[in-house]
Amino acid sequence: MNPMLKWIGGATAATLLVFGGATLASTMLDSQAATGAGDSEDAAMDAVTAIDRAIPVDEAKLDGSDVSAQALSSETVPSNAASGPSGQADGEARLQQASASDVKDDDFVVKSILPIDGPIKYGEYHWDASRAPADGKLVMTVDLQARVISVFKGGHEIGASAVLLGTDKHPTPLGTFPIRYKMRHNVSEKYNNAPMPYSMFLTTDGIALHGSDVENGYASHGCVGMPDEFAAKVFALAKKGDKVIITDGETLEMGEQIL
């Protein structure tokens, strides 16, 4: 693989091993519900009803907007601002602050990727945070084509794993989502108390990143299922408000802006 170009969702696409022409059909999802295997996040409302066990989040801060900077950039400079030194300096200071708010964060520029040889198999993951700064900001990408999640810290890819995704009937949504709240222990009452450990919820209707048995032949109801050990590592680092970018076939180059 060209080290200068990567799937936005991970260092390489996940291997899809299909036995006997198996497909991600709705019958598999029914079987999954009966056995508790795979993902069971159609229990979105289960998680919502358990919101009292989660740490609440400030909705005003989820989109990363800076209200004061927005107000400043849209504020009109008084007509007499240029008539005197103090007014002129004040107007220039406002413009400088507004421009500063447009500068991209270096923590979200791709600086390195994990040296992974070949496709990532289901149930497999890679992790190495040695090159990332301790105070680096976190952002995650998931690509539906690659079927891989990638974790960046300070611009360095520190983790990558094959994942379970949704189906046409229950698709994994595209877009940029903040982590709204986290639940270490979460189960689905709707699907036989199937475990959904290390849940990190992205939407109000229950789409989440969470631990799962990532196996061939299974799919999720829209969530991103990760191997439990990998999910535990992500859960330990991720904070409310950290962004997760879900794409469909996009790639990134070294030095390119992630977020």
GROMACS .gro file of C-alpha atoms in nm:
model
  259
    1MET     CA    1   0.000   0.000   0.000
    2ASN     CA    2   0.115   0.353  -0.074
    3PRO     CA    3   0.206   0.493   0.271
    4MET     CA    4   0.115   0.842   0.151
    5LEU     CA    5  -0.246   0.746   0.085
    6LYS     CA    6  -0.484   0.567   0.317
    7TRP     CA    7  -0.852   0.496   0.366
    8ILE     CA    8  -0.993   0.762   0.593
    9GLY     CA    9  -1.132   0.482   0.808
   10GLY     CA   10  -0.804   0.298   0.866
   11ALA     CA   11  -0.467   0.197   0.732
   12THR     CA   12  -0.616  -0.070   0.510
   13ALA     CA   13  -0.947  -0.228   0.420
   14ALA     CA   14  -1.078  -0.514   0.632
   15THR     CA   15  -1.075  -0.863   0.488
   16LEU     CA   16  -1.422  -0.990   0.408
   17LEU     CA   17  -1.423  -1.372   0.421
   18VAL     CA   18  -1.749  -1.502   0.280
   19PHE     CA   19  -1.819  -1.870   0.325
   20GLY     CA   20  -2.082  -2.055   0.121
   21GLY     CA   21  -2.206  -1.732  -0.035
   22ALA     CA   22  -2.311  -1.596   0.302
   23THR     CA   23  -2.453  -1.243   0.294
   24LEU     CA   24  -2.549  -0.989   0.554
   25ALA     CA   25  -2.917  -1.075   0.530
   26SER     CA   26  -3.195  -0.990   0.767
   27THR     CA   27  -3.216  -1.353   0.871
   28MET     CA   28  -2.872  -1.322   1.021
   29LEU     CA   29  -2.988  -1.027   1.222
   30ASP     CA   30  -3.282  -1.232   1.347
   31SER     CA   31  -3.043  -1.508   1.449
   32GLN     CA   32  -2.820  -1.254   1.613
   33ALA     CA   33  -3.111  -1.125   1.817
   34ALA     CA   34  -3.196  -1.476   1.935
   35THR     CA   35  -2.845  -1.567   2.039
   36GLY     CA   36  -2.716  -1.231   2.160
   37ALA     CA   37  -2.419  -1.260   1.921
   38GLY     CA   38  -2.293  -0.965   1.721
   39ASP     CA   39  -2.444  -0.622   1.762
   40SER     CA   40  -2.781  -0.534   1.906
   41GLU     CA   41  -2.796  -0.162   1.912
   42ASP     CA   42  -3.149  -0.137   1.778
   43ALA     CA   43  -3.197  -0.109   2.153
   44ALA     CA   44  -3.122   0.258   2.113
   45MET     CA   45  -3.408   0.346   2.339
   46ASP     CA   46  -3.269   0.110   2.603
   47ALA     CA   47  -2.962   0.328   2.622
   48VAL     CA   48  -3.170   0.643   2.617
   49THR     CA   49  -3.384   0.523   2.906
   50ALA     CA   50  -3.063   0.457   3.097
   51ILE     CA   51  -2.941   0.813   3.039
   52ASP     CA   52  -2.954   0.876   3.412
   53ARG     CA   53  -2.655   0.644   3.446
   54ALA     CA   54  -2.452   0.840   3.196
   55ILE     CA   55  -2.259   1.162   3.243
   56PRO     CA   56  -2.462   1.446   3.087
   57VAL     CA   57  -2.308   1.660   2.818
   58ASP     CA   58  -2.341   2.031   2.742
   59GLU     CA   59  -2.536   2.038   2.416
   60ALA     CA   60  -2.406   2.387   2.333
   61LYS     CA   61  -2.051   2.254   2.317
   62LEU     CA   62  -2.111   1.940   2.112
   63ASP     CA   63  -2.067   2.101   1.772
   64GLY     CA   64  -1.739   2.261   1.874
   65SER     CA   65  -1.873   2.609   1.810
   66ASP     CA   66  -1.728   2.906   1.991
   67VAL     CA   67  -2.015   3.142   2.058
   68SER     CA   68  -1.792   3.431   2.155
   69ALA     CA   69  -1.578   3.396   1.841
   70GLN     CA   70  -1.889   3.376   1.622
   71ALA     CA   71  -2.035   3.685   1.785
   72LEU     CA   72  -1.708   3.869   1.740
   73SER     CA   73  -1.664   3.777   1.374
   74SER     CA   74  -2.019   3.888   1.291
   75GLU     CA   75  -2.011   4.203   1.497
   76THR     CA   76  -2.009   4.525   1.296
   77VAL     CA   77  -1.723   4.765   1.368
   78PRO     CA   78  -1.864   5.107   1.465
   79SER     CA   79  -1.853   5.373   1.193
   80ASN     CA   80  -1.611   5.583   1.396
   81ALA     CA   81  -1.369   5.296   1.460
   82ALA     CA   82  -1.119   5.422   1.203
   83SER     CA   83  -1.144   5.783   1.313
   84GLY     CA   84  -0.898   5.750   1.599
   85PRO     CA   85  -0.604   5.531   1.709
   86SER     CA   86  -0.800   5.351   1.980
   87GLY     CA   87  -1.094   5.277   1.752
   88GLN     CA   88  -0.864   5.156   1.473
   89ALA     CA   89  -0.665   4.932   1.708
   90ASP     CA   90  -0.986   4.789   1.847
   91GLY     CA   91  -1.114   4.709   1.497
   92GLU     CA   92  -0.783   4.543   1.397
   93ALA     CA   93  -0.782   4.335   1.715
   94ARG     CA   94  -1.133   4.211   1.637
   95LEU     CA   95  -1.030   4.111   1.285
   96GLN     CA   96  -0.721   3.929   1.412
   97GLN     CA   97  -0.928   3.731   1.663
   98ALA     CA   98  -1.183   3.642   1.398
   99SER     CA   99  -0.907   3.524   1.161
  100ALA     CA  100  -0.747   3.318   1.437
  101SER     CA  101  -1.071   3.125   1.481
  102ASP     CA  102  -1.043   3.006   1.120
  103VAL     CA  103  -0.696   2.850   1.164
  104LYS     CA  104  -0.702   2.469   1.147
  105ASP     CA  105  -0.582   2.272   1.449
  106ASP     CA  106  -0.247   2.102   1.388
  107ASP     CA  107  -0.362   1.813   1.610
  108PHE     CA  108  -0.595   1.711   1.328
  109VAL     CA  109  -0.333   1.690   1.051
  110VAL     CA  110  -0.220   1.339   0.948
  111LYS     CA  111   0.141   1.299   1.068
  112SER     CA  112   0.185   0.921   1.072
  113ILE     CA  113  -0.009   0.599   1.016
  114LEU     CA  114   0.035   0.254   1.162
  115PRO     CA  115   0.263   0.019   0.963
  116ILE     CA  116   0.005  -0.251   0.888
  117ASP     CA  117   0.085  -0.519   0.631
  118GLY     CA  118  -0.216  -0.651   0.445
  119PRO     CA  119  -0.588  -0.632   0.517
  120ILE     CA  120  -0.715  -0.627   0.875
  121LYS     CA  121  -0.909  -0.945   0.947
  122TYR     CA  122  -1.233  -0.956   1.143
  123GLY     CA  123  -1.159  -0.965   1.513
  124GLU     CA  124  -0.810  -0.820   1.459
  125TYR     CA  125  -0.686  -0.480   1.565
  126HIS     CA  126  -0.361  -0.282   1.584
  127TRP     CA  127  -0.258  -0.035   1.855
  128ASP     CA  128   0.057   0.174   1.913
  129ALA     CA  129   0.035   0.512   2.087
  130SER     CA  130   0.411   0.557   2.130
  131ARG     CA  131   0.443   0.830   1.867
  132ALA     CA  132   0.144   1.034   1.978
  133PRO     CA  133   0.182   1.323   2.226
  134ALA     CA  134   0.026   1.260   2.565
  135ASP     CA  135  -0.189   1.571   2.534
  136GLY     CA  136  -0.279   1.518   2.167
  137LYS     CA  137  -0.642   1.564   2.066
  138LEU     CA  138  -0.843   1.260   1.962
  139VAL     CA  139  -1.044   1.209   1.644
  140MET     CA  140  -1.173   0.885   1.492
  141THR     CA  141  -1.263   0.794   1.136
  142VAL     CA  142  -1.476   0.506   1.010
  143ASP     CA  143  -1.503   0.417   0.641
  144LEU     CA  144  -1.787   0.201   0.515
  145GLN     CA  145  -1.588   0.078   0.213
  146ALA     CA  146  -1.279  -0.020   0.411
  147ARG     CA  147  -1.491  -0.145   0.705
  148VAL     CA  148  -1.222  -0.012   0.937
  149ILE     CA  149  -1.210   0.236   1.223
  150SER     CA  150  -0.898   0.443   1.273
  151VAL     CA  151  -0.806   0.637   1.589
  152PHE     CA  152  -0.585   0.946   1.562
  153LYS     CA  153  -0.424   1.126   1.854
  154GLY     CA  154  -0.238   1.449   1.785
  155GLY     CA  155  -0.246   1.359   1.415
  156HIS     CA  156  -0.085   1.016   1.466
  157GLU     CA  157  -0.282   0.701   1.393
  158ILE     CA  158  -0.261   0.500   1.715
  159GLY     CA  159  -0.527   0.235   1.652
  160ALA     CA  160  -0.704   0.057   1.368
  161SER     CA  161  -0.953  -0.228   1.367
  162ALA     CA  162  -1.198  -0.410   1.144
  163VAL     CA  163  -1.555  -0.330   1.244
  164LEU     CA  164  -1.914  -0.447   1.208
  165LEU     CA  165  -2.139  -0.199   1.028
  166GLY     CA  166  -2.505  -0.164   0.942
  167THR     CA  167  -2.703  -0.299   0.647
  168ASP     CA  168  -2.920  -0.137   0.381
  169LYS     CA  169  -3.216  -0.174   0.615
  170HIS     CA  170  -3.028  -0.042   0.916
  171PRO     CA  171  -2.746   0.171   0.770
  172THR     CA  172  -2.457   0.325   0.957
  173PRO     CA  173  -2.506   0.700   0.908
  174LEU     CA  174  -2.254   0.920   0.727
  175GLY     CA  175  -2.126   1.244   0.875
  176THR     CA  176  -1.926   1.392   1.160
  177PHE     CA  177  -2.062   1.311   1.505
  178PRO     CA  178  -1.952   1.413   1.855
  179ILE     CA  179  -1.947   1.156   2.133
  180ARG     CA  180  -2.258   1.253   2.327
  181TYR     CA  181  -2.215   1.027   2.629
  182LYS     CA  182  -2.040   0.707   2.735
  183MET     CA  183  -2.160   0.394   2.916
  184ARG     CA  184  -1.906   0.135   3.030
  185HIS     CA  185  -2.164  -0.137   3.100
  186ASN     CA  186  -2.454  -0.143   2.859
  187VAL     CA  187  -2.685  -0.426   2.754
  188SER     CA  188  -2.979  -0.453   2.519
  189GLU     CA  189  -3.301  -0.544   2.696
  190LYS     CA  190  -3.471  -0.570   2.357
  191TYR     CA  191  -3.230  -0.837   2.230
  192ASN     CA  192  -3.188  -1.089   2.509
  193ASN     CA  193  -2.966  -0.861   2.719
  194ALA     CA  194  -2.696  -0.881   2.454
  195PRO     CA  195  -2.385  -0.699   2.577
  196MET     CA  196  -2.282  -0.363   2.429
  197PRO     CA  197  -1.978  -0.279   2.644
  198TYR     CA  198  -1.781   0.043   2.616
  199SER     CA  199  -2.066   0.225   2.442
  200MET     CA  200  -1.991   0.573   2.308
  201PHE     CA  201  -2.313   0.721   2.173
  202LEU     CA  202  -2.305   0.945   1.865
  203THR     CA  203  -2.673   1.018   1.804
  204THR     CA  204  -2.992   1.066   2.002
  205ASP     CA  205  -3.145   0.754   1.848
  206GLY     CA  206  -2.876   0.520   1.979
  207ILE     CA  207  -2.607   0.490   1.710
  208ALA     CA  208  -2.284   0.418   1.896
  209LEU     CA  209  -1.933   0.282   1.890
  210HIS     CA  210  -1.915  -0.020   2.119
  211GLY     CA  211  -1.754  -0.354   2.188
  212SER     CA  212  -1.885  -0.651   1.994
  213ASP     CA  213  -1.797  -0.996   1.862
  214VAL     CA  214  -1.661  -0.883   1.526
  215GLU     CA  215  -1.715  -1.193   1.314
  216ASN     CA  216  -1.778  -1.266   0.948
  217GLY     CA  217  -2.141  -1.301   0.852
  218TYR     CA  218  -2.281  -1.061   1.110
  219ALA     CA  219  -2.383  -0.697   1.083
  220SER     CA  220  -2.504  -0.425   1.314
  221HIS     CA  221  -2.825  -0.227   1.322
  222GLY     CA  222  -2.631   0.088   1.235
  223CYS     CA  223  -2.370   0.100   1.509
  224VAL     CA  224  -1.995   0.052   1.473
  225GLY     CA  225  -1.900  -0.272   1.647
  226MET     CA  226  -1.536  -0.312   1.756
  227PRO     CA  227  -1.349  -0.598   1.925
  228ASP     CA  228  -1.395  -0.565   2.302
  229GLU     CA  229  -1.025  -0.516   2.381
  230PHE     CA  230  -0.994  -0.245   2.118
  231ALA     CA  231  -1.316  -0.080   2.234
  232ALA     CA  232  -1.179  -0.070   2.589
  233LYS     CA  233  -0.870   0.118   2.472
  234VAL     CA  234  -1.077   0.368   2.276
  235PHE     CA  235  -1.322   0.412   2.565
  236ALA     CA  236  -1.036   0.493   2.804
  237LEU     CA  237  -0.912   0.777   2.580
  238ALA     CA  238  -1.228   0.920   2.428
  239LYS     CA  239  -1.410   1.212   2.588
  240LYS     CA  240  -1.752   1.361   2.537
  241GLY     CA  241  -1.735   1.594   2.238
  242ASP     CA  242  -1.455   1.406   2.059
  243LYS     CA  243  -1.546   1.371   1.692
  244VAL     CA  244  -1.611   1.054   1.490
  245ILE     CA  245  -1.612   1.097   1.110
  246ILE     CA  246  -1.801   0.832   0.911
  247THR     CA  247  -1.737   0.826   0.536
  248ASP     CA  248  -1.798   0.602   0.236
  249GLY     CA  249  -1.478   0.541   0.040
  250GLU     CA  250  -1.283   0.859   0.117
  251THR     CA  251  -0.904   0.862   0.152
  252LEU     CA  252  -0.650   1.080   0.330
  253GLU     CA  253  -0.294   1.173   0.240
  254MET     CA  254  -0.006   1.243   0.475
  255GLY     CA  255  -0.023   1.604   0.585
  256GLU     CA  256  -0.393   1.634   0.503
  257GLN     CA  257  -0.647   1.778   0.747
  258ILE     CA  258  -0.865   1.513   0.915
  259LEU     CA  259  -1.115   1.746   1.076
   0.00000   0.00000   0.00000
